[in-house]
Every structure is written in C-alpha cells, then in structure tokens.
Coordinates of C-alpha atoms and ligand atoms in Angstrom, one line a residue:
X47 CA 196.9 250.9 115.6
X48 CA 197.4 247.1 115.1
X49 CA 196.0 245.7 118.4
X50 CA 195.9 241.8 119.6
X51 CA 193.5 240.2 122.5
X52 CA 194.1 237.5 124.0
X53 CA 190.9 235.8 125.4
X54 CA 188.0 236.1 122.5
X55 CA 184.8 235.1 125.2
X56 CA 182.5 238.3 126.4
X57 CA 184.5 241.0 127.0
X58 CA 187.0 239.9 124.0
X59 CA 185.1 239.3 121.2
X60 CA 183.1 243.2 122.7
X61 CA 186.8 244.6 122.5
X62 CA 187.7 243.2 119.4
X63 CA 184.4 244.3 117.5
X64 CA 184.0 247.8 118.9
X65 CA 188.0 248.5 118.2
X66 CA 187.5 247.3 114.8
X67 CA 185.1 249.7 114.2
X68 CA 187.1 252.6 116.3
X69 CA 189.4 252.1 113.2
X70 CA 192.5 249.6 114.6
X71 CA 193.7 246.2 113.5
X72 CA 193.0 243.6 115.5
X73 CA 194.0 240.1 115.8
X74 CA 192.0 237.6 118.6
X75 CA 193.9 234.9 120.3
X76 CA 191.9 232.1 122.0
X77 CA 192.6 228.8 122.7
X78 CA 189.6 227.5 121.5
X79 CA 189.7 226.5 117.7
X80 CA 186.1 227.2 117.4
X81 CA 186.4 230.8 118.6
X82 CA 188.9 231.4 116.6
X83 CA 187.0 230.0 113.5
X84 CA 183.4 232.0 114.5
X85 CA 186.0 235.1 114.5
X86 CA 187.6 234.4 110.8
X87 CA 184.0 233.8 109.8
X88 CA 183.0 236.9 110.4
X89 CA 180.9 235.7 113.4
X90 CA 180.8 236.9 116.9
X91 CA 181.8 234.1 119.6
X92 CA 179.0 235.3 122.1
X93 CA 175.1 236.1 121.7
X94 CA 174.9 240.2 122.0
X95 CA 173.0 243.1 121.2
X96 CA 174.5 244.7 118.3
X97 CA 177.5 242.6 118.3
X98 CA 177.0 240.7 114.6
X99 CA 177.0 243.1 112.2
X100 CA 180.1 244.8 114.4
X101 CA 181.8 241.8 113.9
X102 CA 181.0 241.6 110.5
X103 CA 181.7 244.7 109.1
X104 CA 185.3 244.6 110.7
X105 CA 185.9 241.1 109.1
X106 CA 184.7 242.0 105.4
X107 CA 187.4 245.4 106.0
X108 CA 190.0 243.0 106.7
X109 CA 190.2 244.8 110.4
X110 CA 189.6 241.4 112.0
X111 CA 191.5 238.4 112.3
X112 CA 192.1 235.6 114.6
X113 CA 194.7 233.1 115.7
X114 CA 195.9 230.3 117.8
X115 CA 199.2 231.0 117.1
X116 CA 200.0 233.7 120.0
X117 CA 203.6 234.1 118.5
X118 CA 201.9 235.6 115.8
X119 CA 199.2 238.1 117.4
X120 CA 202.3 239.7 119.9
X121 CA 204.5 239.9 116.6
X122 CA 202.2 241.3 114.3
X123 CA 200.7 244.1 117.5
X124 CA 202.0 247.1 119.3
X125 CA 199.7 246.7 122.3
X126 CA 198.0 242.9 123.7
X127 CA 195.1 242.5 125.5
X128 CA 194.8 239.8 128.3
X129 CA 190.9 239.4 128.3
X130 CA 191.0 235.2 129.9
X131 CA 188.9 234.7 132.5
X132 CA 189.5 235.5 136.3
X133 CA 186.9 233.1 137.7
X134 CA 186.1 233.0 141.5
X135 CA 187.5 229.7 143.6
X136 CA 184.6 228.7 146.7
X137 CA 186.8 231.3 149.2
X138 CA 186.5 233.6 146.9
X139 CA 190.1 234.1 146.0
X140 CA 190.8 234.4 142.2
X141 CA 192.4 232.2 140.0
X142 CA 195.0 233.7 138.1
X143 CA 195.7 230.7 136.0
X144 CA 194.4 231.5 132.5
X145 CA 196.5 235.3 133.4
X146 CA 199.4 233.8 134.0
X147 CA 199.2 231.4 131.6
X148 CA 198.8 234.6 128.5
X149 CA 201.8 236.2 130.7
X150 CA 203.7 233.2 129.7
X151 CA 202.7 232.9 126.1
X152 CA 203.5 236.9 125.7
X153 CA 206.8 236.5 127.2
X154 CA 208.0 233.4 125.1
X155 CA 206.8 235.6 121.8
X156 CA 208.5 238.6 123.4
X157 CA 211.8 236.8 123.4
X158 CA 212.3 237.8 119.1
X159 CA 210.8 240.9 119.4
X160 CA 212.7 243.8 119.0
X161 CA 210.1 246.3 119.2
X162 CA 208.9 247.5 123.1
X163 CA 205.7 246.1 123.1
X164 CA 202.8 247.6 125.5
X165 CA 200.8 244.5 127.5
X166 CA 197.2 245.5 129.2
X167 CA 195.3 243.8 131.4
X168 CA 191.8 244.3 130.7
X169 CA 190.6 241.3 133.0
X170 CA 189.4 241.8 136.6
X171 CA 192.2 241.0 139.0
X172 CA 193.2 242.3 142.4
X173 CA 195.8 244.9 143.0
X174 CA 199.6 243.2 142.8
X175 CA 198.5 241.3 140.1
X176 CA 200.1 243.6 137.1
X177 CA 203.5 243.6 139.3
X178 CA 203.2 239.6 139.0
X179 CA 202.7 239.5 135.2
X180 CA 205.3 241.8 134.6
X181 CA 207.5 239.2 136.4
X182 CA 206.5 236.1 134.5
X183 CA 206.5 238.2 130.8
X184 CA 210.1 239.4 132.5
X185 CA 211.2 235.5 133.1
X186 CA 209.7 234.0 130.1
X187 CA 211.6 236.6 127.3
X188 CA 214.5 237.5 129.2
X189 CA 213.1 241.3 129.0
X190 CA 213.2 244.2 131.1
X191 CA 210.1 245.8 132.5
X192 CA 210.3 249.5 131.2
X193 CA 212.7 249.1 128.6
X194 CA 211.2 246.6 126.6
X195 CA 207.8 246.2 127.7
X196 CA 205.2 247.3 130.1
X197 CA 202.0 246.0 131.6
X198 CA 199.0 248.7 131.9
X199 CA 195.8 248.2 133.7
X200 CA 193.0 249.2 131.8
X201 CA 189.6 247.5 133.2
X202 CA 186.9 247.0 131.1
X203 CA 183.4 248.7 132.4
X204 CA 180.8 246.7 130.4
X205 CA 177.7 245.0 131.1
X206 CA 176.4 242.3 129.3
X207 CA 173.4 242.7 127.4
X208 CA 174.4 246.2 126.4
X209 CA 178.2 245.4 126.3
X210 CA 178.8 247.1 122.8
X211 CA 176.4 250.2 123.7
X212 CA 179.2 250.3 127.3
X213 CA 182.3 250.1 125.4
X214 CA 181.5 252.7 122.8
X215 CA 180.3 255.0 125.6
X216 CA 182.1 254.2 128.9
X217 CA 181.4 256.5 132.0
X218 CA 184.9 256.9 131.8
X219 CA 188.4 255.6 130.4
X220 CA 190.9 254.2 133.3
X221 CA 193.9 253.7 132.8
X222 CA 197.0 252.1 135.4
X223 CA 200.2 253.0 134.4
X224 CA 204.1 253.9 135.4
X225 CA 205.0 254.3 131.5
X226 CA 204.7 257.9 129.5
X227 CA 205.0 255.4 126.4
X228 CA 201.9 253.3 127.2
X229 CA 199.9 257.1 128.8
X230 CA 200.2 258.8 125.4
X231 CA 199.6 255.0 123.5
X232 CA 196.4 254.7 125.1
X233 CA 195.1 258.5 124.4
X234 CA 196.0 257.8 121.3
X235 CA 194.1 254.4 120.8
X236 CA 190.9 255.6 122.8
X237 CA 190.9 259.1 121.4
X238 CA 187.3 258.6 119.6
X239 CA 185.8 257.1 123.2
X240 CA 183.9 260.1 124.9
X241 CA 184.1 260.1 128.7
X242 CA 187.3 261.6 130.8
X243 CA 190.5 259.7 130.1
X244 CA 191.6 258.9 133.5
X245 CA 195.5 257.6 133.7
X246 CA 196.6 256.8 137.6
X247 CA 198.8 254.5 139.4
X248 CA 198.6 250.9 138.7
X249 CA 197.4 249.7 141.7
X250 CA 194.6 252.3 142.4
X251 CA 193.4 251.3 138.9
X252 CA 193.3 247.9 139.5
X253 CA 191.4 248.1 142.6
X254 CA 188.6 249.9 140.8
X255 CA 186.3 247.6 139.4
X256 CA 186.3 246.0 143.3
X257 CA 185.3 248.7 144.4
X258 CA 182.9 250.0 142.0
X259 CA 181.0 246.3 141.7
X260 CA 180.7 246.3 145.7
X261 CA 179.4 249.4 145.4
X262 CA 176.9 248.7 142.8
X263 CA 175.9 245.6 145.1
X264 CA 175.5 247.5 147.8
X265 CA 173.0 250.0 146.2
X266 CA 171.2 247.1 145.2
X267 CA 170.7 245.6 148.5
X268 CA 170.3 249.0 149.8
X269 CA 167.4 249.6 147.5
X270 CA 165.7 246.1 148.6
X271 CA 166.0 246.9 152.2
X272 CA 164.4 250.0 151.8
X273 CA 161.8 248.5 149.6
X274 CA 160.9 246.1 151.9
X275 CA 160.4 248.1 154.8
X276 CA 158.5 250.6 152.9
X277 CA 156.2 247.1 151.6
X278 CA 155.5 246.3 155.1
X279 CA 154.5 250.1 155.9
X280 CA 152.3 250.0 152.6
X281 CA 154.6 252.9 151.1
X282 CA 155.5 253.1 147.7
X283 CA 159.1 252.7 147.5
X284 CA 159.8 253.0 143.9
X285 CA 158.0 256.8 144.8
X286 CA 160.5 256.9 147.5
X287 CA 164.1 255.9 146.0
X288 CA 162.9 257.8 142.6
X289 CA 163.1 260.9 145.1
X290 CA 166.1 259.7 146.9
X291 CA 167.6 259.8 143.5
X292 CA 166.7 263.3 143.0
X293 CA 169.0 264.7 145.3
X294 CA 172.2 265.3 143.8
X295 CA 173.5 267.3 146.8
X296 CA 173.8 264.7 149.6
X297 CA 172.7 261.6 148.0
X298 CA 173.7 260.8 144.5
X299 CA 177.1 263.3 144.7
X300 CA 181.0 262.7 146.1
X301 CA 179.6 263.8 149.5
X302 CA 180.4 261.6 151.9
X303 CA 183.1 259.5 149.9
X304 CA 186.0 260.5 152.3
X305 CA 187.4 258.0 154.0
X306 CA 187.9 259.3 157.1
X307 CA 186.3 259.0 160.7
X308 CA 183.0 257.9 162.0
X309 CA 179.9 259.7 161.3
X310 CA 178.4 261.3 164.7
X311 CA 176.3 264.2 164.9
X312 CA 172.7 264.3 165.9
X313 CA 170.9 263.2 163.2
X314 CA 172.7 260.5 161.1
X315 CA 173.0 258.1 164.5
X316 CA 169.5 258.6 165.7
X317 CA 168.0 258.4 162.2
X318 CA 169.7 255.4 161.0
X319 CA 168.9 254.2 164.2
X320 CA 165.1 254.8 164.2
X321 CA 164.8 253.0 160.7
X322 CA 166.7 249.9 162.2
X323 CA 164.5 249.6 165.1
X324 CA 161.5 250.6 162.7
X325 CA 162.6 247.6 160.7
X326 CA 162.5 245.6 163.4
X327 CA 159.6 246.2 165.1
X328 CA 157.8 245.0 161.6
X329 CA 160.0 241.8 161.5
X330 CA 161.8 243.1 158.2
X331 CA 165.3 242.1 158.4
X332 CA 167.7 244.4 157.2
X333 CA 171.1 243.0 157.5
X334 CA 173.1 245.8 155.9
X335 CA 171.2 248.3 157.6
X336 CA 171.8 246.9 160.5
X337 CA 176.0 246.6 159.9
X338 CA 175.9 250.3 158.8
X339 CA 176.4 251.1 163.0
X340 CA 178.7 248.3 163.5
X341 CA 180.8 249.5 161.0
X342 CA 180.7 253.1 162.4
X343 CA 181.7 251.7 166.1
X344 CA 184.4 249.8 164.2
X345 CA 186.0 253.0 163.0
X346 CA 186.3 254.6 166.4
X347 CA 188.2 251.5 167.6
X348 CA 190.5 251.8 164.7
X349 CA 191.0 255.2 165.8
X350 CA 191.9 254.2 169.4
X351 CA 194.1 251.4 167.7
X352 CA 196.3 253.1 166.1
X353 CA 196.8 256.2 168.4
X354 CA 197.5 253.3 171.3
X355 CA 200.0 251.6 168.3
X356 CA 202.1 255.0 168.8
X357 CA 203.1 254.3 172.1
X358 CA 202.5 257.4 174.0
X359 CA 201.0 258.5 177.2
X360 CA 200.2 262.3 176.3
X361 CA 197.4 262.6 173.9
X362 CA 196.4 266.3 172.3
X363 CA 192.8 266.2 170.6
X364 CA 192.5 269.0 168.4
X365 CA 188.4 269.5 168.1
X366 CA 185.8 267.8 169.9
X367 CA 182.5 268.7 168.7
X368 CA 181.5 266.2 165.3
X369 CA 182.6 269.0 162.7
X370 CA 184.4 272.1 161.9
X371 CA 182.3 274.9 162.7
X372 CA 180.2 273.8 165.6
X373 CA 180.4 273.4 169.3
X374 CA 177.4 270.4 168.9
X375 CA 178.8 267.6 170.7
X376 CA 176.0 265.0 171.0
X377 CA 177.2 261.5 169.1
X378 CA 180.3 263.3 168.2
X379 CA 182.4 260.3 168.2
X380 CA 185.7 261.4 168.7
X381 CA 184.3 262.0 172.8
X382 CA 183.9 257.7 172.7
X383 CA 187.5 257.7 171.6
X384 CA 188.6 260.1 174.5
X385 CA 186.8 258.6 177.2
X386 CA 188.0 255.4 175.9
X387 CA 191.6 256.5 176.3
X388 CA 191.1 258.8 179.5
X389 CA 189.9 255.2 180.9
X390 CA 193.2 253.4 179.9
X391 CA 195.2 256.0 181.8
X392 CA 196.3 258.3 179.1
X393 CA 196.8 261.7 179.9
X394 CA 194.3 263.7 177.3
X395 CA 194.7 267.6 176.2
X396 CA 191.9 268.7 174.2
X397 CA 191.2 271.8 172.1
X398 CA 188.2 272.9 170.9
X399 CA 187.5 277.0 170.5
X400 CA 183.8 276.1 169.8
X401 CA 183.4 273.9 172.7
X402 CA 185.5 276.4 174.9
X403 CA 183.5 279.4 174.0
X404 CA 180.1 277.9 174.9
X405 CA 181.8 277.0 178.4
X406 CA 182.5 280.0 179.0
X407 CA 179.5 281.3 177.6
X408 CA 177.3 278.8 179.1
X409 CA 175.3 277.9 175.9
X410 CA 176.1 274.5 175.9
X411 CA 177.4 274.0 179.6
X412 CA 174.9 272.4 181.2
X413 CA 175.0 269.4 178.2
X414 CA 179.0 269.3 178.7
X415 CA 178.9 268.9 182.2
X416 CA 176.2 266.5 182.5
X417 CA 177.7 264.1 179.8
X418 CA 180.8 264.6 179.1
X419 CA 181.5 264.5 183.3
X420 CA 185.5 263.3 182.5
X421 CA 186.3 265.5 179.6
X422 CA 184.8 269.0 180.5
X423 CA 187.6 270.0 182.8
X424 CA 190.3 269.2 180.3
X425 CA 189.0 271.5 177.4
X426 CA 190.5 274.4 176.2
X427 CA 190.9 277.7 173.4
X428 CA 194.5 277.1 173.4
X429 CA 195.8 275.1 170.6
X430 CA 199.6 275.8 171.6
X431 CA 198.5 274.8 175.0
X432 CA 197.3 271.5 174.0
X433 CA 200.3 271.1 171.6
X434 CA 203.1 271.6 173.7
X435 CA 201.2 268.8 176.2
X436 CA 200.9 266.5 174.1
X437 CA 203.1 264.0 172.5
X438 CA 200.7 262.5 169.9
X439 CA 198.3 265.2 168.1
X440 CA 195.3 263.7 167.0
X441 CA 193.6 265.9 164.6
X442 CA 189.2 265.6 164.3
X443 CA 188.4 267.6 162.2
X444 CA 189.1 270.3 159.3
X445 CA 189.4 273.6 161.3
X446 CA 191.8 275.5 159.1
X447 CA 194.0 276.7 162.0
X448 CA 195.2 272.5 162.0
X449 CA 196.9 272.7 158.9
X450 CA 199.9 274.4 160.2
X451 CA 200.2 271.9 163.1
X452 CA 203.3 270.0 161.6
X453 CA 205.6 272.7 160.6
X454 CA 204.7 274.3 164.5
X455 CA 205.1 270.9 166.0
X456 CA 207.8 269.4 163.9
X457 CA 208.3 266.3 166.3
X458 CA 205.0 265.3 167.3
X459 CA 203.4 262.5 166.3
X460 CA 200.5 263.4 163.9
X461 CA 197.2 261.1 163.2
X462 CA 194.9 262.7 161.3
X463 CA 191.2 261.3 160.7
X464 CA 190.1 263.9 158.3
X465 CA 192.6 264.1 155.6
X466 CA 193.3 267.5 156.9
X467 CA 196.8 267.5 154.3
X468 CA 196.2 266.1 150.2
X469 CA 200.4 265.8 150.8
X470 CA 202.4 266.2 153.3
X471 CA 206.2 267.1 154.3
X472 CA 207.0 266.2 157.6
X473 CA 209.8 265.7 159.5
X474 CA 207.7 263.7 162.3
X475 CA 205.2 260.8 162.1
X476 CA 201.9 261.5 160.4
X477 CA 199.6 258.8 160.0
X478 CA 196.4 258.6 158.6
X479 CA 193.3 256.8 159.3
X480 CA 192.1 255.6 156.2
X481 CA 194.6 256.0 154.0
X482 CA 198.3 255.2 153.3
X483 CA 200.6 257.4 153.8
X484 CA 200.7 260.8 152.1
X485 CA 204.0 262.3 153.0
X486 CA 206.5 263.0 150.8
X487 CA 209.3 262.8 153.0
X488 CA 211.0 258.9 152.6
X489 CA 212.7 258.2 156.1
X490 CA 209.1 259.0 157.8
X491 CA 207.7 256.3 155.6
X492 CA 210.0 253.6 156.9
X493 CA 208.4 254.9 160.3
X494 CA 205.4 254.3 159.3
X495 CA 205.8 250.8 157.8
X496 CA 207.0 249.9 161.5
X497 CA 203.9 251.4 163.2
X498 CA 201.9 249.2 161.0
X499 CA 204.1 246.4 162.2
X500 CA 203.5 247.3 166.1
X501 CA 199.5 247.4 165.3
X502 CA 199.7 243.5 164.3
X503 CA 201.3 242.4 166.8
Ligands
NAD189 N1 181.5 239.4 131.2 C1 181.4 240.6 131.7 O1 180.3 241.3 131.7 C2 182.6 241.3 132.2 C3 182.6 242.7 132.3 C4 183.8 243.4 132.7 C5 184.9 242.6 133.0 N2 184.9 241.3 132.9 C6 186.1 240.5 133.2 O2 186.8 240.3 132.0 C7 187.4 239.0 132.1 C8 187.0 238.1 131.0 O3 185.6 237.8 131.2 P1 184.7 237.1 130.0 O4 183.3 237.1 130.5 O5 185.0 237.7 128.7 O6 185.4 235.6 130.1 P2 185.1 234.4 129.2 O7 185.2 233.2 130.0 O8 183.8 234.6 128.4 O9 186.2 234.4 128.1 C9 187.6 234.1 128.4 C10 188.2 233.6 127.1 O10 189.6 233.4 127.4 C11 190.0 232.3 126.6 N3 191.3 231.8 127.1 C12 191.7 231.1 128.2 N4 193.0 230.9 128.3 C13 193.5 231.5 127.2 C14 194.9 231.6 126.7 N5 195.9 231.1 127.4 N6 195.1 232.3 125.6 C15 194.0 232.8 124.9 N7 192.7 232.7 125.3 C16 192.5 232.1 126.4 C17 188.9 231.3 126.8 O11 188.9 230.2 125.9 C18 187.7 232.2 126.7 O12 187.3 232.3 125.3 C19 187.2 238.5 133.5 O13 188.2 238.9 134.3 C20 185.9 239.2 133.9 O14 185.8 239.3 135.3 C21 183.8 240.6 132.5

C-alpha cells in the first residue's frame, strides 16, 4: 500500500519505519529540511531503540522516502497520516495549529486528485476534532466528505523508549470510522499487526487515548499513595501491589468499569474509609484517595440532578438495597438520594421484593426502622404498584424483572443508573446516568437534548 505521514518527529519517523518494514511505501512529509534529509539518508530523525537499522533497511529497499513537497506525498498515497504535534497550552487546552495547518495542505493537494483518498489522524486530539478537519480538507479542495475523502481516527499507542517494540505489537488496533472504504483499508494495511482490530465510531475512538493516559496516571499515583502509606507502616508495598496485581477477578479485570451509580454497600465505604483515616492518622497525604469519596457523593447528587431536571413530583424507586439480589441496605446509596428527595417534598414509591420480604419477615426490620425512619413505610413487593404511582421510574439496580419496565409503562419517564438496557426503544423518556442516550427511537432524543438543556439552567 503506498502510505504518506505527515509529521516525521517521534511517533512519525516510528510509523514510517515499522510500516516500511510491514511491507508498504511510504513517503514522510515534515517541514523541517533536516528531517526530511536524515529520512532520505537512510537515518532516523529521533534517538530509539531499534529504530536505525528499521530505517535503514526500508531506505536501501527503496520503501522509504521523504518530502517537503506535501503536493507530492497526498498524490503519490492512498492513505496520509497526520502525525504534527498536539502540544498542551498553560490551561491545558490543545493547540490544533500544526493539525489544521496539514488539514490545509491535504486539502490544497486534494483539489487535482481524482482518486478518494483516505486521511488518518494518528495525533492525540480531543473528540470533535476529526469533524473539524474534515471541514478544512472540505474548504481547501472543494471536496466532499464521503465521496471523495474521509478522515479516520486511528491513535497511535506507543511509548517512547520501546516505541518500535509498541507499534509492531500494540495491545490493540483502534480504529474511528463512518466509512466501509477506510474499515476494510485499514484491515488491510494492519493485517500483519497482532492484537484485535477494533473499528468504532469516530468520536469514541478519539476519546481513547484520554482516557487510557488518565488512567495510566491514575494507577501511578494510586500505586504511590499506597506505597507511601505502607512506608510509614514499615510494610513492603512492592509485596503488596505485586499481590494486588494477582487478582484478575476484581482487581486487574472489566469489573467495576460500568459507569453507572455510586458504590455503597458495606464494605467498599467503610474500607476506603478506614485507609483514608489510617493515612491520616500517620500524616501521609493521600489526595486521590481522599477524592475517591467525594467523587462517590458527587454521583448521588447527579442522580438527584437529573431526576429533579424531569420535573415531576411522583417518584417510583425500583430497588433499594445496594445490588440486585440482596435486601443489605447499609451505605446503599440510592436511600441518600431518596431521603434527599422525600425532604424536597416529592412524593416517593419504592419497590424492593428483598427489602419487603425481610419486613415482613423481620430479618432486617429492626435495621430498617431504626435508620431508614422516613422510607420504611413507603416500601413495597409491588412493582405495578409503584409503577402506576409514579411519574418518573428510577431504576437502581439490575433485577431482571426491570427490563420490561418501558414497554409496561410506555409513558413514564425512565432514568436508569445501571445500564439496565445495551439499546433501547422507547416511546417515553429514558435517560441515563452516565451515558448518552441509548434509544433508538429519534423524537425521544430531541427530548432528551431538552432535558439536558433544563439541567443547565
Ligand atoms: N511521543 C510519544 O510517545 C507519543 C505517543 C503516542 C502519541 N503521541 C502523539 O503523537 C503526536 C505527535 O507526537 P510526536 O512526539 O511525534 O511530536 P514531534 O513534535 O516529535 O513531531 C511532530 C513533527 O511534525 C512536524 N510538523 C509540524 N507541522 C507540520 C506540517 N505542517 N507538515 C508536516 N510536518 C509538520 C514537526 O516538524 C515535527 O517533526 C502528538 O499528538 C502526540 O501527543 C505521541
């Protein structure tokens, strides 16, 4: 495949070696005459492990080339690579400039071009940003988007120091796109990369590398905390996370990685709260340990928020206890957002057959009446009950029986902190709580949109 990149620093001259040797042609653009030269030398532009005789193995095939002349590289490729830099301002907002500046050189070659002509952003950039270039490559060649070109997001994974070792064997292959052209194109070019080939919508691609570097961050800091509590206790914490590590279950595994609703429960509140005040006591400070709660306390709110933004008095909880399953109710959080809405004046409904039966029962009464003095009266084992009273349903958790809530109750108002529904056809309003919207069905969108409107304000 005859490939160009635009942008020959790190990540380019990496890209340009490594698809060399995956068998492609590929011509480097830079702006920098030096670059350019190092490249047509057979020379890497960057100090690397491995990267040298990559670069000069695909020169002396005649695999490797490099220009100024951008006319040339988009004229002479099928698919360009816009590798510039995407360097941080002091807010932290990114400047798009060297993008947008490609984006313009693209589109000016793109103008003689008869051929469609595939454009990837392999840069880091925030989500909205491929919509953008496909506008400025659309002004600057008089092109349509689709029929002449298209823009794919394909981040690039690497780290330096073993940047050829990441490229050859990413974790996995991402790539954002709206075009069936540029899907099988890109099989096609990375078909010798091992790791799942992952193609998705533009924008959830883009977001990515955000959210994958923040998490990495966070680890890291996560790891330090813990080490330095474990210092001050004289505990050896490379012993500890080595062991951490080991559990593939609950620690090192998808669990957890639902958005969703506040954790509750009675362990994960009183044991992150335990090592917090531990911390303390030994004058470690642990600042992200200490916003993990925060956080938490924030989500309620947003759950409060947006059943408040619906504008309705009668409010159904379906479940009460912190999962599926149980009739536990100590920290289960969805009892703060009750109490917090009983005290505003709404009129609650709650089901919960768990919490009902050990009522009746009088397993767990004593607990229920003694804490939950507001809310005990109000619960019931009758879902229909609590449907038909309610105007807005709010469902807590993922008792099967919920998931044939909206075709029962067609016109009630539907938010759902659990991603009880993947998709969703509804006639009513459904909104989730960390998520955008998941039905199908187009006028309830517009709804929604409004909602979000009425939570601003
Ligand atoms: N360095 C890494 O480890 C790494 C890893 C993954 C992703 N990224 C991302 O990849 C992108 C590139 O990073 P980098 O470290 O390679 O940057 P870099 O600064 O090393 O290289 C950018 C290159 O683009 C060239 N350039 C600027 N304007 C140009 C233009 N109009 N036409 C052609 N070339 C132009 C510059 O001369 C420079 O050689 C960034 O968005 C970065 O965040 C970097």
């Amino acid at each position: 495949m005859n490939i160009s990149i635009f942008g020959l620093g790190y990540v380019g001259c990496v890209g340009a070696a490594c698809c060399a040797k995956l068998g492609h042609h590929v011509i480097g653009n830079d702006v920098s005459e030096n670059k350019v030269n190092l490249i047509n030398q057979g020379k890497p532009t960057i100090i690397e492990a491995d990267i040298e005789p990559l670069i000069k193995e695909a020169h002396d095939k005649g695999l490797l080339e490099a220009t100024t002349d951008y006319h040339y590289a988009v004229h002479n490729s099928e698919i360009s690579f816009i590798v510039v830099g995407t360097p941080s301002s002091k807010e932290g907002h990114l400047n798009l400039g060297y993008i947008y500046n490609v984006a313009e050189q693209i589109g000016a070659a793109l103008k003689d071009k008869d051929e469609f002509h595939i454009i990837a952003i392999r840069s880091t950039v925030l989500p909205g940003t491929n919509k953008k270039v496909g506008e400025i490559v659309e002004k600057a060649s008089g092109k349509s988007r689709g029929k002449d070109f298209t823009i794919v997001s394909n981040p690039e994974f690497l780290r330096e120091g073993t940047a050829v070792q990441d490229y050859m064997n990413p974790p996995l292959t991402l790539v954002g796109t709206d075009s069936e052209i540029a899907d099988k194109k890109f099989r096609e070019l990375y078909k010798d990369i091992p790791g799942e080939f992952i193609s998705t919508d533009i924008e959830v691609a883009e977001i990515m590398k955000y959210v994958n570097n923040t998490y990495h961050a966070l680890k890291i800091v996560f790891g330090n905390e813990v080490g330095n509590i474990c210092k001050a206790l004289n505990i050896d914490s490379h012993k500890v996370m080595e062991i951490f590590c080991k559990d593939t279950q609950l620690n090192i595994s998808p669990y957890y990685f639902k958005p969703g609703f506040a954790y509750g429960g009675s362990c994960l509140p009183k044991d992150s709260k335990a090592l917090r005040t531990l911390a303390h006591d030994l004058y470690v400070d642990v600042p992200v340990i200490n916003a993990i709660n925060p956080s938490n306390e924030l989500q309620k709110k947003n759950a409060i928020d947006i059943i408040e933004s619906k504008g309705k008095k009668k409010v159904g909880i379906l479940g009460l206890s912190f999962k599926a399953g149980t009739d536990d109710l100590r920290c289960s959080p969805i009892v703060d957002v009750a109490e917090a809405l009983l005290g505003k004046g709404y009129e609650i409904h709650i089901y919960d057959k768990n919490v009902a039966k050990s009522q009746k029962t009088n397993t767990n009464a004593d607990f229920i009446s003694a804490k939950l003095p507001h809310l005990h009266s109000i619960i019931t084992d009758d879902l229909n009950e609590v449907c038909n009273a309610s105007d807005v349903l709010v469902i807590t958790n993922k008792e099967k029986e919920f998931s044939d809530v909206p075709a029962m109750y067609p016109n009630k108002i539907i938010v759902d902190l659990v991603r009880q529904f993947k998709e969703l056809d509804y006639e009513g309003n459904y909104e989730g709580i960390s998520w955008s919207n998941i039905n199908v069905n187009p006028a309830q969108n517009n709804e929604i949109i409004r909602d979000m409107v009425k939570t601003e304000f």
